[in-house]
Each structure stands twice: as C-alpha cells, then as structure tokens.
Coordinates of C-alpha atoms in Angstrom, one line a residue:
Chain Q
M1053 CA -60.4 68.6 59.2
K1054 CA -57.1 70.4 59.8
R1055 CA -58.8 72.5 62.5
V1056 CA -60.1 69.3 64.2
L1057 CA -56.7 67.9 64.3
E1058 CA -55.3 71.1 65.8
V1059 CA -58.0 71.2 68.5
I1060 CA -57.4 67.6 69.6
K1061 CA -53.6 68.1 69.6
G1062 CA -54.2 71.3 71.6
I1063 CA -56.2 69.4 74.2
S1064 CA -53.6 66.7 74.4
R1065 CA -50.9 69.2 74.9
A1066 CA -52.8 70.9 77.6
L1067 CA -53.3 67.6 79.4
H1068 CA -49.7 66.9 79.0
F1069 CA -48.8 70.2 80.6
F1070 CA -50.9 69.3 83.7
A1071 CA -49.3 65.8 83.8
G1072 CA -45.9 67.6 83.9
V1073 CA -47.0 69.9 86.7
A1074 CA -48.3 66.8 88.6
L1075 CA -44.9 65.0 88.2
V1076 CA -43.0 68.0 89.5
F1077 CA -45.6 68.3 92.4
I1078 CA -44.9 64.6 93.4
V1079 CA -41.1 65.4 93.6
V1080 CA -41.7 68.5 95.7
L1081 CA -44.3 67.0 98.0
T1082 CA -42.4 63.7 98.6
S1083 CA -39.1 65.5 99.1
A1084 CA -40.7 67.9 101.5
D1085 CA -42.3 65.1 103.4
V1086 CA -38.9 63.2 103.7
V1087 CA -37.2 66.4 105.0
L1088 CA -40.0 67.3 107.4
R1089 CA -40.1 63.8 108.7
A1090 CA -36.6 64.2 109.9
F1091 CA -38.0 67.0 112.1
K1092 CA -40.9 64.8 113.2
R1093 CA -43.4 66.9 111.1
P1094 CA -44.3 64.7 108.2
I1095 CA -46.9 65.9 105.7
L1096 CA -50.1 63.9 106.5
G1097 CA -51.6 62.0 103.6
T1098 CA -48.6 62.2 101.3
Y1099 CA -49.0 58.6 100.4
E1100 CA -52.5 59.0 99.1
I1101 CA -51.9 62.4 97.4
V1102 CA -49.0 60.8 95.5
A1103 CA -51.1 57.9 94.5
F1104 CA -53.8 60.2 93.1
T1105 CA -51.3 62.5 91.4
G1106 CA -49.6 59.4 89.9
A1107 CA -52.8 58.7 88.0
V1108 CA -52.8 62.3 86.7
V1109 CA -49.2 61.9 85.5
I1110 CA -49.9 58.8 83.4
L1111 CA -53.5 59.3 82.1
F1112 CA -53.0 63.0 81.4
A1113 CA -49.8 62.3 79.5
L1114 CA -51.4 59.4 77.5
P1115 CA -53.1 61.3 74.6
L1116 CA -50.0 63.3 73.6
S1117 CA -47.8 60.2 74.0
S1118 CA -50.1 58.4 71.6
W1119 CA -50.2 61.4 69.2
I1120 CA -46.4 61.3 68.8
R1121 CA -46.4 57.4 68.9
S1122 CA -44.0 57.1 71.8
H1123 CA -45.5 53.7 72.8
I1124 CA -43.6 50.6 71.8
Y1125 CA -44.8 49.0 68.7
V1126 CA -43.3 46.7 66.1
D1127 CA -43.2 47.9 62.5
F1128 CA -40.6 45.7 60.7
F1129 CA -43.4 43.3 59.5
I1130 CA -45.8 45.9 58.1
L1131 CA -43.0 47.8 56.5
K1132 CA -42.5 44.9 54.1
F1133 CA -45.9 45.6 52.5
S1134 CA -47.1 48.3 50.0
R1135 CA -48.4 51.6 51.4
R1136 CA -51.9 50.5 50.7
V1137 CA -51.6 47.3 52.8
Q1138 CA -49.8 49.3 55.5
N1139 CA -52.8 51.6 55.7
V1140 CA -55.1 48.6 56.1
F1141 CA -53.0 47.4 59.1
Q1142 CA -52.9 51.0 60.6
V1143 CA -56.7 51.5 60.2
S1144 CA -57.2 48.1 61.9
T1145 CA -54.9 48.8 64.8
R1146 CA -56.3 52.3 65.3
C1147 CA -59.9 50.8 65.4
M1148 CA -58.7 48.2 68.0
G1149 CA -57.3 51.0 70.1
L1150 CA -60.5 52.9 69.8
F1151 CA -62.5 49.9 70.9
L1152 CA -60.2 49.3 73.9
F1153 CA -60.1 52.9 75.1
F1154 CA -63.8 53.4 74.6
L1155 CA -64.3 50.4 76.9
F1156 CA -61.6 51.7 79.3
G1157 CA -63.2 55.1 79.4
W1158 CA -66.8 53.9 79.8
N1159 CA -66.0 51.4 82.6
V1160 CA -63.7 53.8 84.4
L1161 CA -66.5 56.4 84.5
K1162 CA -68.9 53.7 85.8
Y1163 CA -66.3 52.8 88.4
A1164 CA -66.1 56.5 89.4
A1165 CA -69.9 56.7 89.6
D1166 CA -69.9 53.7 91.9
L1167 CA -67.2 55.3 94.2
Q1168 CA -69.3 58.6 94.2
R1169 CA -72.4 56.7 95.1
T1170 CA -70.8 54.7 97.9
G1171 CA -69.0 57.8 99.2
E1172 CA -65.6 56.1 99.3
V1173 CA -62.8 58.3 100.7
S1174 CA -59.1 58.0 101.3
V1175 CA -58.0 56.7 104.8
T1176 CA -56.0 59.7 106.1
L1177 CA -57.3 62.9 104.5
K1178 CA -60.8 61.5 103.8
L1179 CA -60.4 62.8 100.2
P1180 CA -63.0 61.4 97.7
F1181 CA -61.5 59.1 95.1
Y1182 CA -64.1 59.7 92.4
P1183 CA -63.0 63.1 90.9
I1184 CA -59.7 61.7 89.9
I1185 CA -61.3 58.5 88.5
Y1186 CA -63.7 60.6 86.5
A1187 CA -60.8 62.6 85.1
M1188 CA -59.1 59.3 84.2
G1189 CA -62.2 58.2 82.3
V1190 CA -62.3 61.5 80.4
C1191 CA -58.6 61.1 79.5
C1192 CA -59.5 57.7 78.0
F1193 CA -62.1 59.4 75.7
V1194 CA -59.5 62.1 74.7
Q1195 CA -57.3 59.1 73.8
C1196 CA -60.1 57.9 71.6
L1197 CA -60.2 61.3 69.9
V1198 CA -56.4 61.0 69.3
L1199 CA -57.0 57.6 67.7
L1200 CA -59.8 59.1 65.5
C1201 CA -57.3 61.8 64.4
D1202 CA -54.9 59.0 63.5
L1203 CA -57.6 57.6 61.2
I1204 CA -58.1 61.0 59.6
K1205 CA -54.3 61.3 59.2
I1206 CA -54.2 57.8 57.5
V1207 CA -56.9 58.9 55.1
R1208 CA -55.1 62.1 54.3
G1209 CA -51.8 60.3 53.9
E1210 CA -50.2 62.2 56.8
Y1211 CA -49.9 59.3 59.3
G1212 CA -46.4 58.6 60.5
E1213 CA -44.9 61.6 58.9
Chain S
M1053 CA -62.7 24.2 74.6
G1054 CA -60.5 24.0 77.7
N1055 CA -59.3 27.1 79.5
E1056 CA -55.7 26.0 78.8
L1057 CA -56.3 26.0 75.0
I1058 CA -58.0 29.4 75.2
G1059 CA -54.9 30.6 77.1
I1060 CA -52.5 29.3 74.4
I1061 CA -54.7 30.8 71.6
G1062 CA -54.7 34.1 73.6
L1063 CA -50.9 34.1 73.7
A1064 CA -50.6 33.3 70.0
L1065 CA -53.1 36.1 69.3
V1066 CA -51.0 38.6 71.3
L1067 CA -47.9 37.7 69.3
L1068 CA -49.8 38.0 66.0
L1069 CA -51.3 41.3 67.0
F1070 CA -47.7 42.6 67.8
L1071 CA -46.9 42.1 64.1
T1072 CA -49.7 44.4 63.0
G1073 CA -48.0 47.5 64.5
I1074 CA -50.5 48.0 67.4
E1075 CA -49.0 49.4 70.6
L1076 CA -47.8 46.4 72.5
G1077 CA -49.4 47.4 75.8
F1078 CA -52.8 47.9 74.0
A1079 CA -52.5 44.5 72.4
M1080 CA -51.9 42.7 75.7
A1081 CA -54.8 44.6 77.3
L1082 CA -57.2 43.8 74.4
V1083 CA -56.4 40.1 74.3
G1084 CA -56.5 39.9 78.1
F1085 CA -59.9 41.5 78.2
L1086 CA -61.3 39.3 75.5
G1087 CA -60.0 36.1 77.0
F1088 CA -61.0 37.0 80.5
S1089 CA -64.5 37.9 79.3
Y1090 CA -64.8 34.6 77.4
I1091 CA -63.9 32.5 80.3
M1092 CA -65.5 34.4 83.1
S1093 CA -68.2 36.8 81.8
L1094 CA -68.4 40.1 79.9
K1095 CA -69.3 42.0 83.0
A1096 CA -66.2 40.5 84.8
G1097 CA -64.0 41.5 81.9
L1098 CA -65.3 45.1 81.8
N1099 CA -64.7 45.4 85.6
L1100 CA -61.2 44.0 85.1
L1101 CA -60.4 46.7 82.5
A1102 CA -61.4 49.6 84.9
K1103 CA -59.8 48.1 88.0
D1104 CA -56.5 47.2 86.4
L1105 CA -56.1 50.6 84.8
V1106 CA -56.9 52.4 88.0
D1107 CA -54.7 50.1 90.1
A1108 CA -51.7 50.5 87.9
T1109 CA -51.9 54.2 87.5
A1110 CA -53.4 55.5 90.8
S1111 CA -50.8 53.6 92.8
Y1112 CA -48.2 55.0 95.2
G1113 CA -45.8 52.1 94.4
F1114 CA -45.9 52.6 90.6
T1115 CA -44.9 56.3 90.9
V1116 CA -41.4 55.1 91.4
I1117 CA -41.2 54.6 87.6
P1118 CA -41.8 58.2 86.4
L1119 CA -39.7 59.5 89.2
F1120 CA -36.5 57.5 88.4
I1121 CA -37.1 58.2 84.7
F1122 CA -37.4 61.9 85.5
M1123 CA -34.1 61.8 87.5
G1124 CA -32.3 60.3 84.6
Q1125 CA -33.8 62.8 82.1
I1126 CA -32.6 65.8 84.1
A1127 CA -29.2 64.2 84.4
S1128 CA -29.1 63.7 80.7
H1129 CA -30.2 67.2 79.8
A1130 CA -27.7 68.8 82.3
G1131 CA -24.0 68.9 81.8
I1132 CA -23.3 66.2 84.4
A1133 CA -22.2 63.5 81.9
K1134 CA -19.7 65.9 80.3
R1135 CA -18.0 66.7 83.6
L1136 CA -17.9 63.0 84.7
Y1137 CA -16.3 62.2 81.3
S1138 CA -13.8 65.1 81.7
T1139 CA -12.8 63.8 85.1
A1140 CA -12.2 60.3 83.9
F1141 CA -10.3 61.7 80.8
K1142 CA -7.9 63.6 83.1
F1143 CA -7.0 60.4 84.9
I1144 CA -6.8 57.9 82.0
G1145 CA -6.9 59.9 78.7
H1146 CA -3.1 59.7 78.2
I1147 CA -2.9 55.9 77.7
P1148 CA -3.8 54.1 74.4
G1149 CA -7.6 53.8 74.3
G1150 CA -7.8 56.1 77.3
L1151 CA -10.7 58.1 76.0
A1152 CA -12.7 55.0 75.4
I1153 CA -11.9 53.8 78.9
A1154 CA -12.8 57.3 80.2
T1155 CA -16.2 56.8 78.4
V1156 CA -16.7 53.5 80.3
M1157 CA -15.7 55.1 83.7
G1158 CA -17.8 58.3 83.1
A1159 CA -20.8 56.3 81.9
T1160 CA -20.6 53.9 84.9
A1161 CA -20.6 56.9 87.3
F1162 CA -23.4 58.5 85.2
K1163 CA -25.5 55.3 85.6
A1164 CA -25.6 56.0 89.3
I1165 CA -28.1 58.8 88.6
C1166 CA -29.6 57.7 85.2
G1167 CA -31.5 54.4 84.9
S1168 CA -32.1 54.5 81.1
S1169 CA -29.9 52.7 78.6
A1170 CA -31.0 54.8 75.6
A1171 CA -30.6 58.1 77.5
T1172 CA -27.0 57.2 78.5
A1173 CA -26.1 56.1 75.0
A1174 CA -27.6 59.4 73.6
T1175 CA -25.8 61.5 76.3
F1176 CA -22.4 59.9 75.7
A1177 CA -22.8 59.9 72.0
G1178 CA -23.0 63.7 72.2
V1179 CA -20.2 64.0 74.8
A1180 CA -17.6 61.4 74.2
V1181 CA -17.7 60.7 70.4
P1182 CA -16.7 64.2 69.4
E1183 CA -13.7 64.1 71.8
M1184 CA -12.6 60.7 70.5
D1185 CA -12.9 62.1 66.9
R1186 CA -10.6 65.0 67.9
Y1187 CA -7.9 62.5 69.0
G1188 CA -8.3 60.4 65.8
Y1189 CA -10.1 57.4 67.4
D1190 CA -11.4 54.8 65.0
K1191 CA -15.2 55.2 64.6
K1192 CA -15.6 51.5 65.3
L1193 CA -14.2 51.8 68.8
S1194 CA -15.8 55.2 69.6
T1195 CA -19.3 54.5 68.5
G1196 CA -19.2 50.8 69.6
I1197 CA -18.2 51.6 73.2
V1198 CA -20.8 54.5 73.5
A1199 CA -23.6 52.2 72.3
T1200 CA -22.5 49.5 74.6
V1201 CA -21.9 51.5 77.8
G1202 CA -25.5 52.6 77.7
T1203 CA -26.6 49.0 78.4
L1204 CA -25.3 49.3 81.9
G1205 CA -28.5 51.1 82.6
A1206 CA -30.3 47.7 82.9
L1207 CA -28.1 46.5 85.7
I1208 CA -26.6 49.4 87.7
P1209 CA -29.1 51.1 90.0
P1210 CA -31.4 53.0 89.6
S1211 CA -32.2 50.6 86.7
V1212 CA -35.7 51.1 85.2
T1213 CA -35.5 47.4 84.0
L1214 CA -35.0 46.2 87.6
I1215 CA -37.8 48.4 88.9
L1216 CA -40.1 46.9 86.4
F1217 CA -39.0 43.4 87.2
G1218 CA -39.5 44.1 90.9
M1219 CA -43.0 45.4 90.2
I1220 CA -44.0 42.3 88.1
T1221 CA -42.6 39.8 90.5
E1222 CA -43.2 41.7 93.8
Q1223 CA -39.5 41.5 94.7
S1224 CA -37.8 44.2 96.8
I1225 CA -36.5 47.0 94.5
G1226 CA -33.8 47.7 97.1
R1227 CA -32.5 44.1 96.9
L1228 CA -32.6 44.2 93.1
F1229 CA -30.6 47.4 93.1
L1230 CA -28.0 46.0 95.4
A1231 CA -27.7 42.8 93.4
G1232 CA -27.0 44.8 90.2
I1233 CA -24.0 46.7 91.5
V1234 CA -21.3 44.0 91.5
P1235 CA -22.2 42.4 88.1
G1236 CA -22.5 45.9 86.6
L1237 CA -19.1 46.9 87.8
L1238 CA -17.6 43.6 86.7
I1239 CA -18.9 44.1 83.2
A1240 CA -17.5 47.7 83.1
L1241 CA -14.1 46.3 84.3
F1242 CA -14.1 43.7 81.5
W1243 CA -14.9 46.4 79.0
V1244 CA -11.8 48.3 80.2
F1245 CA -9.7 45.2 79.7
I1246 CA -11.2 44.6 76.2
I1247 CA -10.3 48.2 75.2
I1248 CA -6.7 47.9 76.5
G1249 CA -6.3 44.5 74.7
W1250 CA -7.9 45.8 71.4
C1251 CA -5.7 48.9 71.3
K1252 CA -2.6 46.8 72.1
I1253 CA -3.4 44.6 69.1
N1254 CA -4.2 47.6 66.9
P1255 CA -2.8 50.9 68.4
S1256 CA -4.4 53.0 65.6
L1257 CA -7.8 52.4 67.0
G1258 CA -7.3 54.6 70.1
P1259 CA -4.3 56.9 70.1
K1260 CA -3.0 58.5 73.3
G1261 CA -4.6 61.7 74.5
E1262 CA -3.0 64.6 76.5
R1263 CA -1.6 63.8 80.0
S1264 CA -3.1 66.0 82.8
T1265 CA -1.3 67.1 85.8
W1266 CA -2.2 65.7 89.3
K1267 CA -3.4 69.2 90.2
E1268 CA -5.9 69.2 87.3
R1269 CA -6.9 65.6 88.2
I1270 CA -7.6 66.4 91.9
A1271 CA -9.4 69.7 91.0
S1272 CA -11.8 67.7 88.8
L1273 CA -12.7 65.2 91.6
P1274 CA -15.6 67.1 93.2
E1275 CA -17.7 66.4 90.1
V1276 CA -17.6 62.7 90.8
L1277 CA -18.0 63.2 94.6
W1278 CA -21.3 65.1 94.0
V1279 CA -22.7 62.2 91.9
G1280 CA -21.4 59.7 94.4
A1281 CA -23.0 61.6 97.3
I1282 CA -26.4 61.6 95.5
F1283 CA -26.1 57.9 94.7
L1284 CA -25.2 57.1 98.3
V1285 CA -28.1 59.1 99.7
V1286 CA -30.7 57.7 97.3
I1287 CA -29.6 54.1 97.2
G1288 CA -28.3 54.1 100.8
G1289 CA -31.5 55.6 102.1
L1290 CA -33.5 52.9 100.2
M1291 CA -31.3 50.1 101.5
M1292 CA -31.5 51.3 105.1
G1293 CA -35.2 51.5 104.9
Y1294 CA -35.3 55.2 105.4
F1295 CA -36.9 55.9 102.1
T1296 CA -39.6 54.0 100.1
P1297 CA -38.5 53.6 96.4
T1298 CA -40.9 56.5 95.5
E1299 CA -39.2 58.7 98.1
A1300 CA -35.8 57.7 96.8
G1301 CA -36.8 58.6 93.3
S1302 CA -38.1 62.0 94.5
I1303 CA -35.1 62.8 96.6
G1304 CA -32.8 61.7 93.8
T1305 CA -34.6 63.9 91.2
A1306 CA -34.6 66.9 93.6
A1307 CA -30.9 66.4 94.3
V1308 CA -29.9 66.1 90.6
F1309 CA -32.1 69.1 89.8
L1310 CA -30.4 71.2 92.6
L1311 CA -26.9 70.1 91.5
S1312 CA -27.7 71.1 87.9
F1313 CA -29.3 74.3 89.0
I1314 CA -26.3 75.3 91.2
K1315 CA -23.9 74.5 88.5
K1316 CA -26.1 76.5 86.0
D1317 CA -26.2 73.4 83.8
L1318 CA -29.9 73.2 83.2
T1319 CA -31.8 75.7 81.1
I1320 CA -35.5 76.2 81.5
K1321 CA -36.0 74.8 78.0
A1322 CA -33.9 71.7 78.9
F1323 CA -35.9 71.2 82.1
F1324 CA -39.2 71.3 80.2
K1325 CA -37.8 68.8 77.7
A1326 CA -36.7 66.5 80.5
V1327 CA -40.3 66.7 82.0
S1328 CA -41.9 66.0 78.6
E1329 CA -39.6 63.1 77.7
S1330 CA -40.1 61.6 81.2
L1331 CA -43.8 61.7 80.7
H1332 CA -43.7 60.0 77.3
T1333 CA -41.4 57.2 78.6
A1334 CA -43.2 56.7 81.9
C1335 CA -46.6 56.6 80.0
M1336 CA -45.2 54.0 77.7
V1337 CA -43.8 51.8 80.5
I1338 CA -47.0 52.1 82.7
M1339 CA -49.2 51.2 79.7
L1340 CA -47.1 48.1 79.2
I1341 CA -47.8 47.3 82.9
V1342 CA -51.5 47.9 82.5
G1343 CA -51.5 45.6 79.5
S1344 CA -49.5 43.0 81.3
A1345 CA -51.8 43.1 84.4
I1346 CA -54.9 42.5 82.3
L1347 CA -53.2 39.7 80.2
G1348 CA -51.8 38.3 83.5
H1349 CA -55.3 38.0 85.0
F1350 CA -56.5 36.3 81.9
L1351 CA -53.6 33.8 82.0
A1352 CA -54.1 33.2 85.7
V1353 CA -57.6 32.0 85.1
T1354 CA -56.4 29.7 82.3
K1355 CA -53.7 28.3 84.8
I1356 CA -51.1 28.5 82.0
P1357 CA -48.2 29.8 84.2
M1358 CA -48.7 27.0 86.7
M1359 CA -49.0 24.4 83.9
A1360 CA -46.0 25.7 82.2
A1361 CA -44.1 25.5 85.5
D1362 CA -45.2 21.9 86.1
W1363 CA -44.4 20.9 82.5
I1364 CA -41.0 22.6 82.3
V1365 CA -39.8 21.3 85.7
Q1366 CA -40.4 17.6 84.7
L1367 CA -38.4 18.0 81.5
P1368 CA -35.4 15.6 81.4
F1369 CA -32.9 18.4 81.4
N1370 CA -30.6 19.9 84.0
K1371 CA -32.2 23.0 85.6
Y1372 CA -29.3 25.2 84.3
I1373 CA -29.9 24.0 80.8
I1374 CA -33.6 25.0 81.2
M1375 CA -32.4 28.4 82.5
V1376 CA -30.2 28.9 79.5
L1377 CA -33.2 28.0 77.2
I1378 CA -35.4 30.5 79.1
S1379 CA -32.7 33.2 78.6
M1380 CA -32.6 32.3 74.9
I1381 CA -36.4 32.7 74.7
Y1382 CA -36.0 36.2 76.2
Q1383 CA -33.3 37.0 73.8
L1384 CA -35.2 35.8 70.8
G1385 CA -38.5 37.3 71.8
G1386 CA -36.8 40.6 72.7
S1387 CA -35.1 40.7 69.3
F1388 CA -38.3 40.6 67.4
I1389 CA -40.5 42.7 69.7
D1390 CA -38.7 44.9 72.2
D1391 CA -36.6 43.6 75.1
L1392 CA -38.4 45.5 77.8
A1393 CA -41.8 44.7 76.4
F1394 CA -41.0 41.0 76.1
M1395 CA -39.8 40.9 79.7
V1396 CA -43.1 42.4 80.8
L1397 CA -44.9 39.7 78.6
A1398 CA -42.8 36.7 79.5
T1399 CA -41.9 37.2 83.1
P1400 CA -45.4 36.3 84.6
I1401 CA -45.2 33.1 82.6
F1402 CA -41.6 32.1 83.4
Y1403 CA -41.4 33.4 87.0
P1404 CA -43.3 30.5 88.5
V1405 CA -41.0 28.1 86.6
I1406 CA -37.9 29.8 88.1
L1407 CA -39.3 29.5 91.6
K1408 CA -40.2 25.9 91.0
L1409 CA -36.7 25.1 89.8
G1410 CA -35.4 26.6 93.0
F1411 CA -33.5 29.6 91.5
D1412 CA -33.1 32.8 93.5
P1413 CA -35.5 35.4 91.9
I1414 CA -32.9 38.1 92.4
W1415 CA -30.3 36.1 90.5
F1416 CA -32.9 35.5 87.8
A1417 CA -33.4 39.2 87.5
M1418 CA -29.7 39.7 86.9
I1419 CA -29.6 37.1 84.2
I1420 CA -32.6 38.7 82.5
A1421 CA -31.1 42.2 82.8
I1422 CA -27.9 40.9 81.1
T1423 CA -30.0 39.3 78.4
I1424 CA -31.7 42.7 77.9
M1425 CA -28.3 44.4 77.8
I1426 CA -27.3 42.1 74.9
G1427 CA -30.7 42.7 73.2
V1428 CA -30.4 46.5 73.1
V1429 CA -27.2 46.3 71.0
I1430 CA -27.8 43.4 68.7
P1431 CA -30.0 43.5 65.5
P1432 CA -32.8 43.7 64.5
V1433 CA -34.2 45.9 67.3
A1434 CA -31.0 47.5 68.7
I1435 CA -32.3 50.7 70.3
N1436 CA -28.9 51.9 71.6
V1437 CA -27.3 51.5 68.2
F1438 CA -30.2 53.4 66.5
V1439 CA -29.7 56.2 69.1
V1440 CA -25.9 56.4 68.5
K1441 CA -26.4 56.3 64.7
N1442 CA -28.9 59.2 64.8
I1443 CA -26.5 61.4 66.7
T1444 CA -23.2 60.5 65.2
K1445 CA -24.4 59.7 61.6
V1446 CA -22.0 56.7 61.5
P1447 CA -23.3 53.7 59.5
F1448 CA -24.9 50.8 61.3
S1449 CA -22.3 48.3 60.1
V1450 CA -19.4 50.3 61.7
I1451 CA -21.3 50.7 65.0
Y1452 CA -22.2 47.0 65.1
S1453 CA -18.6 46.0 64.3
G1454 CA -17.5 48.1 67.3
V1455 CA -20.2 46.6 69.6
Y1456 CA -19.5 42.9 69.1
P1457 CA -16.2 42.7 70.9
F1458 CA -17.8 44.2 74.0
L1459 CA -20.6 41.6 74.0
I1460 CA -18.0 39.0 75.0
S1461 CA -17.9 40.5 78.5
L1462 CA -21.7 40.3 78.9
V1463 CA -21.6 36.6 77.9
V1464 CA -18.7 36.0 80.3
V1465 CA -20.3 37.7 83.2
A1466 CA -23.6 35.9 82.6
A1467 CA -21.6 32.6 82.6
L1468 CA -19.9 33.6 85.8
L1469 CA -23.3 34.3 87.3
F1470 CA -24.4 30.8 86.5
V1471 CA -21.3 29.3 88.2
F1472 CA -21.1 31.8 91.1
P1473 CA -24.6 33.2 91.7
Q1474 CA -23.1 34.9 94.8
I1475 CA -21.7 37.6 92.5
A1476 CA -25.3 38.9 92.5
T1477 CA -26.7 37.6 95.7
F1478 CA -24.0 38.2 98.3
L1479 CA -24.4 42.0 98.5
P1480 CA -28.2 42.0 99.1
S1481 CA -27.8 39.2 101.7
L1482 CA -25.0 41.1 103.4
V1483 CA -26.8 44.5 103.6
M1484 CA -30.4 43.5 103.8
K1485 CA -30.7 40.6 106.1

C-alpha cells in the first residue's frame, strides 16, 4: 500500500511540476507579447494559448493541492468528535469527492470527444481544443486516485498527519 | 415541490456539508450538480459539470488570479519587504511607536505588489517583529499590528479579493482596483494615528528607535521608488487600457522577478517555492469559482437570487440598514466558514439585491472587502492571526489583544464609506470615465 501511495504522490508531483512550467510560460509569453506589441509585432494567438495554458495550470496542480489539503475546508465542527466519528466524516467527504471528480472526469472526456468529432479549433491559430480537454479529464481521474489514497490513509490512521 | 423550495434546501445542504470537513468548492459543485439535475435533467447536470469546469479553468480572463498570486508570492519570498520596512524605519523609527508605524508604511507599500493578506502578514511577521523585539516593543503591539496590516491586501490593489469579486459580478477589475486605493490608504493612516495615540497613553509599548541621518534616509529611497514604479506601470497600464488584467499580472510578475533577480534577493529554491505556493493558492481559489459557478447555475434556475432581491427590497427598513444587515451576514458567515469562500457563496445571492436597492456595485465591493478585512483577524477563523502565531510563537490572546484597537479604524472607515461613498467611487469616476 505504501508503494501505491508513493506512486500516486509521484504522479501528482509530476503534474504539479508541469503546472508550474505552464504558469511561468504564461508570464513569459504575455510579457513578450506586451513588449512586442509596442513594436507593432504582437505574438499571434497569445489570447488562446494563455487560455489553454490556464487550464493546465489549474487542473495539473489540482491533485497535489488536494494531497496536501490546501483547499479551504472547515474542521472546527468535526474536531469536536472522537477520532472514530472524525474518520466517518472523512470517509464520507472523500467518497463525495470521488463521486464528484469521477463525474467531472467522465463528462470532461466526453466533452473532449465531442470537440474532437466536430473538429472545433481556436479562432486565430486553428489549434484543436480537444487535447487540452482530454488532459483535463485525465487530471480529474488522477484527483480521484488522490482521494482514494486519502481513504487508504484514513484506514491506516495516517490521514491529516 | 417548487423550485424555490428546492433552492432553499440546496443552500441549507451546502451549509450542512461545509460542517463535514469537505472542501468548500467541492461541496458547492456537488449540491449545484444534484440540484440542477433534479430540476432540469441528469443529462443537463452532467453537461453543466463539464462545461463549468472547462469554462472556469480554460479561460483567458481567469488566468489573472494565478498571475497576481504569483507576483505576490515572488515579492514575499524575495527581500523586498525587508528593504521597504528598512526605508520606513529610517524615516520614522526614532519616534515612540515608530517601528510599528514603519510596519504600517512598509506593508502599505508592499501591498502595491502583493495582493494576499496572509502572505503580507507572514512576510512582516518575519521582518518587523524581530526588529520590534530588539527595541523592546510590547508583543501586543508588535504582533497585533503585523496581523492587522496584512488585511490591507483585501483593499489595496492588486487585491485578490477584489479580482474575485470582479469575476463573480462582472465588474471592471481596473475600477475595483482604483476604488480600493483611497479607503486603503485612509485605513493605514488611521492605524498610524492609533499607534501614536496608544504609545502616548502607554510609552512602554513602543520605545523610540535610533534616529537615522538624512543622508541614510535619502540613500534608502530607491527601494521604494522601484516598487512605486512597478505599481504605476502595472496598475497605470491597466487603468489606461493598455493592458488586460492578465497582462498586468504577467508584467507585474516579470517586473518583481527581475527586480528580485537584479538585487540577488531570490534564490532558486525560493523561486520554486513561490511557484508551488502560487499553484496551491490559485487552485484553491479557482476550485471555489468552479463550485460557485455550478451552484450559481442551479440557484439561477430556482430563481432564488431574484426572489431574495424582491423580498429584501420590500422590507420596511431603510436601505442602509439592509446593507448593514447584509454586511453582518457576510461577517457571520465568514466567521464560521472562511471569509473569501463565503464571499464566493453569498455574492451571487446578494448582488441582485444590491443592484435593486440602487447601490453602486463598486462601493458594495469596498464594504465587502472591509468586512473581509475584519473577518481575517477576528475569531474563530482568523487566518492572519494564525499565520503570525505560527511564525512568532506568541499566544493567541496576546495577538488578539493587539489586534482589537486597530479594528476601530476599519469600522470607522466602513462608516465613513456609508456616509461618503465618494471615498471609494470618486477615483474610478475621475480616471475611468
């Protein structure tokens, strides 16, 4: 089980690294576009590349953010209960998250398949939307794995430590 | 069962789910999906999930959030805050309470490049508290002011709170930024008066520091000028319509990075940490937006926001009393959940009310920002106080006793905004006609 946790964490960290690269890329691309625009040589398609890259920044960062629980949640209420009851709450919330992200992932993949079938592309650079949307769907499933790992950690008494 | 009742049950369910320890953005998304599917159809609900997730993340407009967060993180991890504090210290450190005043001045200048309340509190807890310790300042004053100055992040541009408000209500981020400047500076000025008054009553709170020569003072000024220049380019470019908010965030991040790089302030390790922390915060904020968008679509089909607006408007109260009550709901809700998350949850419901009552949305944003400023330093969820406690290891009770006197100025400025809304609205009207 420890090995499984390590592998999922490794995948999350790798995705997080790509999200970081994407964030820095947006800064460089947009700044270069602003500077070059002053010389009447703007970078064509910056708007749509930034939009696509924005999705990479957020969705690729999601699994590790969940791993370290950096999302806002309220714990003052469940902390009033015994460890056993807290575990019941935590298992329930992880299952609700699993259900939500499974639905997110499945439907985002379906959406990507629709875009691939209809051949929808961006306005300026004619870039296809679907590869990024597929990647977003995959990230939702990695998020499901992270939530599964949370369940394992709860059972092993390691969650929140 | 009517759609209105389903909407009310949905909202109650969101609040109940919040108590279970689920991530707040996930709870909003889940209830929004279930409610929307129940009223429309399962297929419509599933389509909504995919569409709202893609729209909120693969969006040019929303990239402004990670970019301004990134800019603030680089500024926090570089030595900019330390030098700003040092400059302020040279000018004012020799008077009673001078180091606390220098903290206010340094943090106000730092806010021009860092939009996060908690990051400012953390940065100045590391920079200013040890200096105040060295001069024998009372912990109550030193930790209290550090926790409080961080709150300016909600008001002074580039405020992440105002960006988020602009995204939810489709208001101009440029206008919101401009509106926050005067109330923000006014609050900072009141803090200075409070420190002077407090140290006059009890001089042992903030003993005098060393007096610097005019030569030293003038030599330290370029530090402030650099930050001022970045602020003017970023915010000025946004106001003049030369940049989009996303471009302003990118240019600001690049400029702060270059400044830190030239000054050899930013190590590779600190840079990676800044990137990583920016991603975590941005991801958290955007997932709140995704949840709010899905819940918002559900509430829209129940017509609850419109009904709430109609109902509240016909209440037999003066519209300012209604506004005070709405602020109190934000305060109360934020106290038990999280101030930013509650703003994301409540604004789509109360915003139509504000419009119907005839209030200026920009002014409303300022009132909400001040409400959030109060929320981040009062119990039970006082994020800035937690941050300062973790860094300084000073007990909560001491920090809180130092925070309360400074809350007076927040309440006074909020009251002034009620009487003179022009404090917030005149600058945007003047610059962005």
